[in-house]
Short mmCIF file of C-alpha atoms and ligand atoms in Angstrom, two decimals:
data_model
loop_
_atom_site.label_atom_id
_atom_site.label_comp_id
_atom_site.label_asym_id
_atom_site.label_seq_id
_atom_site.Cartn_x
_atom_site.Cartn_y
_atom_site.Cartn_z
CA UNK A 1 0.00 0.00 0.00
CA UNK A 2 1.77 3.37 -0.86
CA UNK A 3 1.17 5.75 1.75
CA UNK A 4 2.18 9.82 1.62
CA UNK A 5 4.16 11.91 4.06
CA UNK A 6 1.63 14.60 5.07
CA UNK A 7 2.03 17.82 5.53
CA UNK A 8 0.80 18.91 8.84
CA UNK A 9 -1.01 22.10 8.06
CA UNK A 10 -4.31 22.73 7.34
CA UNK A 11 -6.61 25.36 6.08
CA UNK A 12 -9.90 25.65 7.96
CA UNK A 13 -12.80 27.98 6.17
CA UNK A 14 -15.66 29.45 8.75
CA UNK A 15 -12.67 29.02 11.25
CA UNK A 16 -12.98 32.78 13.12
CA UNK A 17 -15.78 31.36 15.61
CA UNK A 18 -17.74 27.61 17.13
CA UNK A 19 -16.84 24.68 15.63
CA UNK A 20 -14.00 25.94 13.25
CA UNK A 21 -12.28 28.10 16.14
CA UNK A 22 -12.62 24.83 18.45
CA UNK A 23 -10.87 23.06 15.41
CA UNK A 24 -8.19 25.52 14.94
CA UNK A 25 -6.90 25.54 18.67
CA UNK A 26 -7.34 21.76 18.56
CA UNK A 27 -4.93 21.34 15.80
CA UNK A 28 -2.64 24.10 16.99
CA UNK A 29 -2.23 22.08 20.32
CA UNK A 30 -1.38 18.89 18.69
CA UNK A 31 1.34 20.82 16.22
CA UNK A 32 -0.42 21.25 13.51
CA UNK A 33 0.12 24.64 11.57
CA UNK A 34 -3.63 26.10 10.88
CA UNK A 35 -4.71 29.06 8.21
CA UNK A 36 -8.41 30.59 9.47
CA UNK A 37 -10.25 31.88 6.44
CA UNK A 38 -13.56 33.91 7.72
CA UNK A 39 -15.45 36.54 6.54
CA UNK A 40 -15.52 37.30 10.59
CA UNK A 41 -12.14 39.75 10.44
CA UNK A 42 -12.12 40.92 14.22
CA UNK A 43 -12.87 37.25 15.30
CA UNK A 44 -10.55 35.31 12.95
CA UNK A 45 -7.44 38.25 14.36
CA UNK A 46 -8.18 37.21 17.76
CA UNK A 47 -8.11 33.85 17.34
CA UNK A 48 -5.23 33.79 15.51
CA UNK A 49 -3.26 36.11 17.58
CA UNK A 50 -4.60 34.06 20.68
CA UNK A 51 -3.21 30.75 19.17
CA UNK A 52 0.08 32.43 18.23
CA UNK A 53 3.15 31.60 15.81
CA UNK A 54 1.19 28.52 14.04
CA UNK A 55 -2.01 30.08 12.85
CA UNK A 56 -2.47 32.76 10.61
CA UNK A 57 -5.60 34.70 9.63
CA UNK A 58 -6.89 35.27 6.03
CA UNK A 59 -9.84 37.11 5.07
CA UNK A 60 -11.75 34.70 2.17
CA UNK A 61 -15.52 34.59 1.48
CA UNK A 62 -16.07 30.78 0.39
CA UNK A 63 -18.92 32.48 -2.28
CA UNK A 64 -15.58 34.16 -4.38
CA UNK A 65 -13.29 31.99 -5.85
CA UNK A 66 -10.66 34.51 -6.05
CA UNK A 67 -10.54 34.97 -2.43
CA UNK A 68 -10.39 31.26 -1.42
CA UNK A 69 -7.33 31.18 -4.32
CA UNK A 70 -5.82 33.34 -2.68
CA UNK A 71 -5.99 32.21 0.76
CA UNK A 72 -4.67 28.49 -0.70
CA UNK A 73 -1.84 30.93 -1.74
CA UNK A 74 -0.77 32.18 0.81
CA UNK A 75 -1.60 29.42 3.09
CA UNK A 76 0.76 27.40 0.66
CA UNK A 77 3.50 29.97 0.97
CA UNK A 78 3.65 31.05 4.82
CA UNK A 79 3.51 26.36 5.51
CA UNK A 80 5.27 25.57 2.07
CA UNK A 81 2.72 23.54 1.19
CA UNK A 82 -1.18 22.06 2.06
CA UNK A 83 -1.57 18.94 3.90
CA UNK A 84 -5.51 18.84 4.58
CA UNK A 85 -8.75 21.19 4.39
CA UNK A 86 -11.31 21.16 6.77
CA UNK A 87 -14.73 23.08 4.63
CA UNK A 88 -16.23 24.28 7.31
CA UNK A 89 -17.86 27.15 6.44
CA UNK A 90 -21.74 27.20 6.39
CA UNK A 91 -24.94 29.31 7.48
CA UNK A 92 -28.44 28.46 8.60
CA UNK A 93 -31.64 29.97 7.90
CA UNK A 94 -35.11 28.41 9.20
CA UNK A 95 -37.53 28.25 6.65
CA UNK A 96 -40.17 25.65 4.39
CA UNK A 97 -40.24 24.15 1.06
CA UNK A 98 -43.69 26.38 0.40
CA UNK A 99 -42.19 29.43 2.48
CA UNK A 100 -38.45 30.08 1.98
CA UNK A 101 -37.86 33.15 -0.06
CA UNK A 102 -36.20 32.92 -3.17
CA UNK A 103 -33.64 35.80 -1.47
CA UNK A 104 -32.74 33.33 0.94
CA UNK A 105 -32.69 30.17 -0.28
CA UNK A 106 -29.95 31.22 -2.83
CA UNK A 107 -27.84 32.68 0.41
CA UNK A 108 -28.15 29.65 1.88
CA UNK A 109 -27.20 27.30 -1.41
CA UNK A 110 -24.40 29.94 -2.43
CA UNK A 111 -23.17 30.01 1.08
CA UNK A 112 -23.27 26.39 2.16
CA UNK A 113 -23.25 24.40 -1.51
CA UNK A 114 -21.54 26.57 -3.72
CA UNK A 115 -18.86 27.85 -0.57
CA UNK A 116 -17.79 24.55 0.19
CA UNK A 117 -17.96 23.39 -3.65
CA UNK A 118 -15.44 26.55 -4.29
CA UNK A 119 -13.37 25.59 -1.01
CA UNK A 120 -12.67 21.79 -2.50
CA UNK A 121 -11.73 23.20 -5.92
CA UNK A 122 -9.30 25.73 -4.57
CA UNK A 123 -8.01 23.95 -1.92
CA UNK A 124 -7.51 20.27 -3.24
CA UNK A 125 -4.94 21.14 -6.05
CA UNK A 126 -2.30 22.31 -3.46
CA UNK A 127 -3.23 19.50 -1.24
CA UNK A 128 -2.34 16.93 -4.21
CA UNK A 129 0.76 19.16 -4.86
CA UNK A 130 1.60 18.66 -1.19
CA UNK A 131 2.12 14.92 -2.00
CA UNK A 132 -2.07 14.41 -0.89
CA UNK A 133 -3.76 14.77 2.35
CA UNK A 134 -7.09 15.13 3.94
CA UNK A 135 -10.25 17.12 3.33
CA UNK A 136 -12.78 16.60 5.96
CA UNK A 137 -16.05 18.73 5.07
CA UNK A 138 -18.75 19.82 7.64
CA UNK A 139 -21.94 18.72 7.14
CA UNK A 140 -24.78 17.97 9.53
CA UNK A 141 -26.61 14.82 10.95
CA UNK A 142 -29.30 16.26 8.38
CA UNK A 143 -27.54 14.00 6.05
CA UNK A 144 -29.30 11.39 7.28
CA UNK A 145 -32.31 12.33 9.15
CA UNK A 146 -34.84 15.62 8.07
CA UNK A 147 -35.90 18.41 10.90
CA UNK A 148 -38.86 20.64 10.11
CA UNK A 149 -38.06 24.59 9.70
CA UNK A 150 -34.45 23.43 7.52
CA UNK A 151 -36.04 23.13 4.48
CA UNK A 152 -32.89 25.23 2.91
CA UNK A 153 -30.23 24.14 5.45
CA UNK A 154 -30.82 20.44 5.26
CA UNK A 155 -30.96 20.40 1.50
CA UNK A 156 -27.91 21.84 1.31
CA UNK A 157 -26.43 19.56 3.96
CA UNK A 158 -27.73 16.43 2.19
CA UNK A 159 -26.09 17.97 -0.62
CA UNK A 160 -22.98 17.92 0.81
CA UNK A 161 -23.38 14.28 2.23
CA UNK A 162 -23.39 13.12 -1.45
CA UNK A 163 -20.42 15.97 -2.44
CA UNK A 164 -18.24 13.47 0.02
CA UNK A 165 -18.90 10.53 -1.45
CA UNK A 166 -18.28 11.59 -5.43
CA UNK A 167 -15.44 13.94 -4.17
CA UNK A 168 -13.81 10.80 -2.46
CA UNK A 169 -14.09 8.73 -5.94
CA UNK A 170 -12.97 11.49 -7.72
CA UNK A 171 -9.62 12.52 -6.08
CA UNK A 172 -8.46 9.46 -4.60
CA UNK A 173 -5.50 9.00 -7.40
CA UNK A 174 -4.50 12.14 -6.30
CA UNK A 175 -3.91 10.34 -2.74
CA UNK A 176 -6.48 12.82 -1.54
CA UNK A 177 -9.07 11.38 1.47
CA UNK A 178 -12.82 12.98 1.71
CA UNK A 179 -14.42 12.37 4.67
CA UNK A 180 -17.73 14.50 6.01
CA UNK A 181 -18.48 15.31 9.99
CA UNK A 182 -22.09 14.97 10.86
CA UNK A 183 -22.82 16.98 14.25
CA UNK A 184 -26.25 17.46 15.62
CA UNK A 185 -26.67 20.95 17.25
CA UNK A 186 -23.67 21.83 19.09
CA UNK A 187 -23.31 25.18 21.26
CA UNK A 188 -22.21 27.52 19.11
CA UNK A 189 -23.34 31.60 17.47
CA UNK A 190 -24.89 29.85 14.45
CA UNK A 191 -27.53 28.30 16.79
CA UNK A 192 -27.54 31.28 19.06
CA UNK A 193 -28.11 33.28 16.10
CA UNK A 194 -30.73 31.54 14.83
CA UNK A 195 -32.44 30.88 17.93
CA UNK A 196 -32.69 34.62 18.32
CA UNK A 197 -34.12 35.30 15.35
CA UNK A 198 -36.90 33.17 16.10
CA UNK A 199 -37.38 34.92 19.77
CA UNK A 200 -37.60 38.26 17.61
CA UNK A 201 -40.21 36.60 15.87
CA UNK A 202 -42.32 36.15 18.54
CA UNK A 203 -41.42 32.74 19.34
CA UNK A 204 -39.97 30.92 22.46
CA UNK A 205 -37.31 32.96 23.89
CA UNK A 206 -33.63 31.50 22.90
CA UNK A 207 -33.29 30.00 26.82
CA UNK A 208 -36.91 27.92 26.37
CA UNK A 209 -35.65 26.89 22.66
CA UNK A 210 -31.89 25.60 24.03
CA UNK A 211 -33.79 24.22 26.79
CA UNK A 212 -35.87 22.61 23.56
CA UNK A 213 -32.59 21.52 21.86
CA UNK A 214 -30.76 19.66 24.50
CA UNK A 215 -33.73 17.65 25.79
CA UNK A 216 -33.55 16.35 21.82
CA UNK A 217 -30.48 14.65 23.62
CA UNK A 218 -29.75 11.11 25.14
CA UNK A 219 -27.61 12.90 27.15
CA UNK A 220 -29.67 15.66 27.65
CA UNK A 221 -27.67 18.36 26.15
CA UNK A 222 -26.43 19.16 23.05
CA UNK A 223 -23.05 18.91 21.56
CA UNK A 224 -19.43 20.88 22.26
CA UNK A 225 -17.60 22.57 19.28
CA UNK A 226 -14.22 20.71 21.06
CA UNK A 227 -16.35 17.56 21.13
CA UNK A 228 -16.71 18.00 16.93
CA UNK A 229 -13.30 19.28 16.55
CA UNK A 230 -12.08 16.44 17.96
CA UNK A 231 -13.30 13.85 15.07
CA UNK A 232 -12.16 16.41 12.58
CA UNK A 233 -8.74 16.19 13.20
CA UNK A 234 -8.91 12.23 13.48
CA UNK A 235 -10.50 12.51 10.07
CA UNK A 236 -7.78 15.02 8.57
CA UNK A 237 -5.10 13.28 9.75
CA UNK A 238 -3.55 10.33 7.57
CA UNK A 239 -1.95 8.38 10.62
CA UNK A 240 -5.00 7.99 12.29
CA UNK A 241 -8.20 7.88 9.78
CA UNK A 242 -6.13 6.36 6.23
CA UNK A 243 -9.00 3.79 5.97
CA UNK A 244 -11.70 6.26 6.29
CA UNK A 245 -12.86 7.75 2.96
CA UNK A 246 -16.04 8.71 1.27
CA UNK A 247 -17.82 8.76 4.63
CA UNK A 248 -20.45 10.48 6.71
CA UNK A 249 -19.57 10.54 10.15
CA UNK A 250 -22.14 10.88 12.58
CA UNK A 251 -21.63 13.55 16.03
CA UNK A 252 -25.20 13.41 17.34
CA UNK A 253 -25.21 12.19 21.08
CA UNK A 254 -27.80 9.50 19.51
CA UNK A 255 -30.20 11.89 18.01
CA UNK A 256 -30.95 9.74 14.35
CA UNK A 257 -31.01 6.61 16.84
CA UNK A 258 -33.96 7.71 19.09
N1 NAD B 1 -23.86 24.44 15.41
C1 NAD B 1 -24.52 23.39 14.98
O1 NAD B 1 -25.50 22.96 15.60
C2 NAD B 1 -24.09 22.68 13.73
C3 NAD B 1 -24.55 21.38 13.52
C4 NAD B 1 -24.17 20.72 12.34
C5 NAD B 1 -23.35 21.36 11.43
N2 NAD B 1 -22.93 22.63 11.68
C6 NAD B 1 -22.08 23.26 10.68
O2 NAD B 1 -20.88 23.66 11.27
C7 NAD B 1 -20.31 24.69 10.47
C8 NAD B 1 -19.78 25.77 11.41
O3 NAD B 1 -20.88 26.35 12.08
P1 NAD B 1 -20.87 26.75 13.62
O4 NAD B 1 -22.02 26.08 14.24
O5 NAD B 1 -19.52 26.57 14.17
O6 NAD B 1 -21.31 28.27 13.49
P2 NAD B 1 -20.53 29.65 13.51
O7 NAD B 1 -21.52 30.63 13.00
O8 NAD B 1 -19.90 29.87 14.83
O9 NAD B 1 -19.36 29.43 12.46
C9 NAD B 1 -19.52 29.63 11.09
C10 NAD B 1 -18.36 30.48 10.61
O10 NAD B 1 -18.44 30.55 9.18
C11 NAD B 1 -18.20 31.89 8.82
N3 NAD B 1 -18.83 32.13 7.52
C12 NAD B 1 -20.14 32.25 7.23
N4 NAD B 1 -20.30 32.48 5.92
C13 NAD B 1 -19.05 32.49 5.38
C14 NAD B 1 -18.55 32.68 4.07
N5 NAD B 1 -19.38 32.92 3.05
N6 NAD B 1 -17.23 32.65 3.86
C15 NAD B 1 -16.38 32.40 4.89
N7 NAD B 1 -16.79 32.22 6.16
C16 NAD B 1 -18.12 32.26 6.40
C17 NAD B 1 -18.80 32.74 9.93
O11 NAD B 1 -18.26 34.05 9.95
C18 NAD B 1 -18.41 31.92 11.14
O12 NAD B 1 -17.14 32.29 11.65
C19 NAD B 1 -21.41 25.15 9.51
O13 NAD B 1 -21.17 24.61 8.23
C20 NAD B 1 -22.64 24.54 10.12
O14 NAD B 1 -23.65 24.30 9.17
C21 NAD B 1 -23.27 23.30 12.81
#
């Protein structure tokens, strides 16, 4: 079996805040050399400058090729090279197959379809070039399992589901793995967010619908952006996850088996 020396750097997009920030310091503490792309500039400087000598900061928005080219760029040149991609970048909006605006449901399939779509094709080339690697893409447990009000969101994360799968096929000559994390909700702004909007709504206030969430739960409470990070960087990293490929990997405290 040939096996590659991989780089250990890595490129994580959405990484400025939740799960991507819990990835970054996760990698940084095992020696890993990370590259945060956000659209989230005073976040992504903190973090960075928090984390110190092995992770830089690099403003890319996942919708604009040329930016995520870039970032590959100079990712490439400040590590001398890729060694794996975590696509993390990703939005929700609640909405309904008969009510989602037509406004939104292209933000949410140009953010989370098209972003992660542009992420692979920027970011895979200088992973192959690196003598191959890792890409581990963020998806949801909505992969397997459908939630009312994510008409948009889950559409898009199904669509990513099958993304891992054909990407996998596609890119293993170039010694290039594609695995997928799966999390149910996990603590982090994107469900705050969201949970606010509804409040502003009318709705539940965001305590009552966390309170909601975590009962979904075997555990009774939701998930941990470290908890996700963690399977991410067994997934990214070619000593530890070299049989893994073409996968969905389920982080959902049992959610799609109650
Ligand atoms: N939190 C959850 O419950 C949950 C569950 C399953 C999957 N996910 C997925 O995890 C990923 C990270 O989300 P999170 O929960 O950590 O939320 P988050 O909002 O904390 O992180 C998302 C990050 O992506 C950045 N971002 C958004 N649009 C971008 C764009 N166009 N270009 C570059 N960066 C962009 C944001 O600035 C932010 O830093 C998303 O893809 C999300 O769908 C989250």
């Amino acid at each position: 079996m040939e096996t590659t020396k991989q780089h250990k750097n890595i490129l994580i997009t959405g990484g400025a805040t939740g799960i991507g920030a819990a990835a970054a310091r996760l990698f940084a503490a095992n020696g890993w050399q990370v590259a945060v792309a956000d659209i989230n500039d005073e976040a992504g400087e903190a973090l960075a400058a928090a984390i110190g000598h092995d992770c830089i900061y690099l403003h890319a928005d996942t919708r604009c090729r040329a930016e995520l080219d870039a970032a590959v760029e100079a990712a490439c040149g400040r590590f001398g090279g890729l060694g794996a991609l975590f696509a993390n970048a990703g939005i929700h909006r609640r909405n309904t197959l008969l009510g989602v605006s037509d406004e939104e449901f292209d933000l949410v399939v140009k953010t989370n379809i098209y972003g992660t779509v542009n992420t692979l094709r920027a970011a895979v080339p200088a992973i192959a070039k690196s003598g191959g690697g890792a890409v581990v893409i963020n998806a949801s447990e909505q992969v397997f399992a459908g939630k009312p009000g994510n008409f948009a969101y889950g559409l898009t994360k199904g669509a990513l589901g099958q993304l891992t799968r054909t990407a996998a096929i596609e890119l293993a000559p170039m010694h290039v793995r594609v695995n997928a994390v799966c999390p149910s909700t996990v603590h982090t702004p994107l469900v705050d967010s969201l949970f606010e909007r509804v409040a502003a709504a009318g709705g539940p206030s965001k305590e009552e619908l966390w309170a909601e969430e975590d009962a979904l739960f075997l555990r009774g409470s939701a998930g941990t952006p470290d908890e996700v990070a963690r399977m991410v960087l067994f997934l990214a990293d070619d000593a530890q996850s070299a049989f893994c490929n073409g996968a969905n990997y389920l982080v959902d405290g049992g959610y799609t088996a109650s």
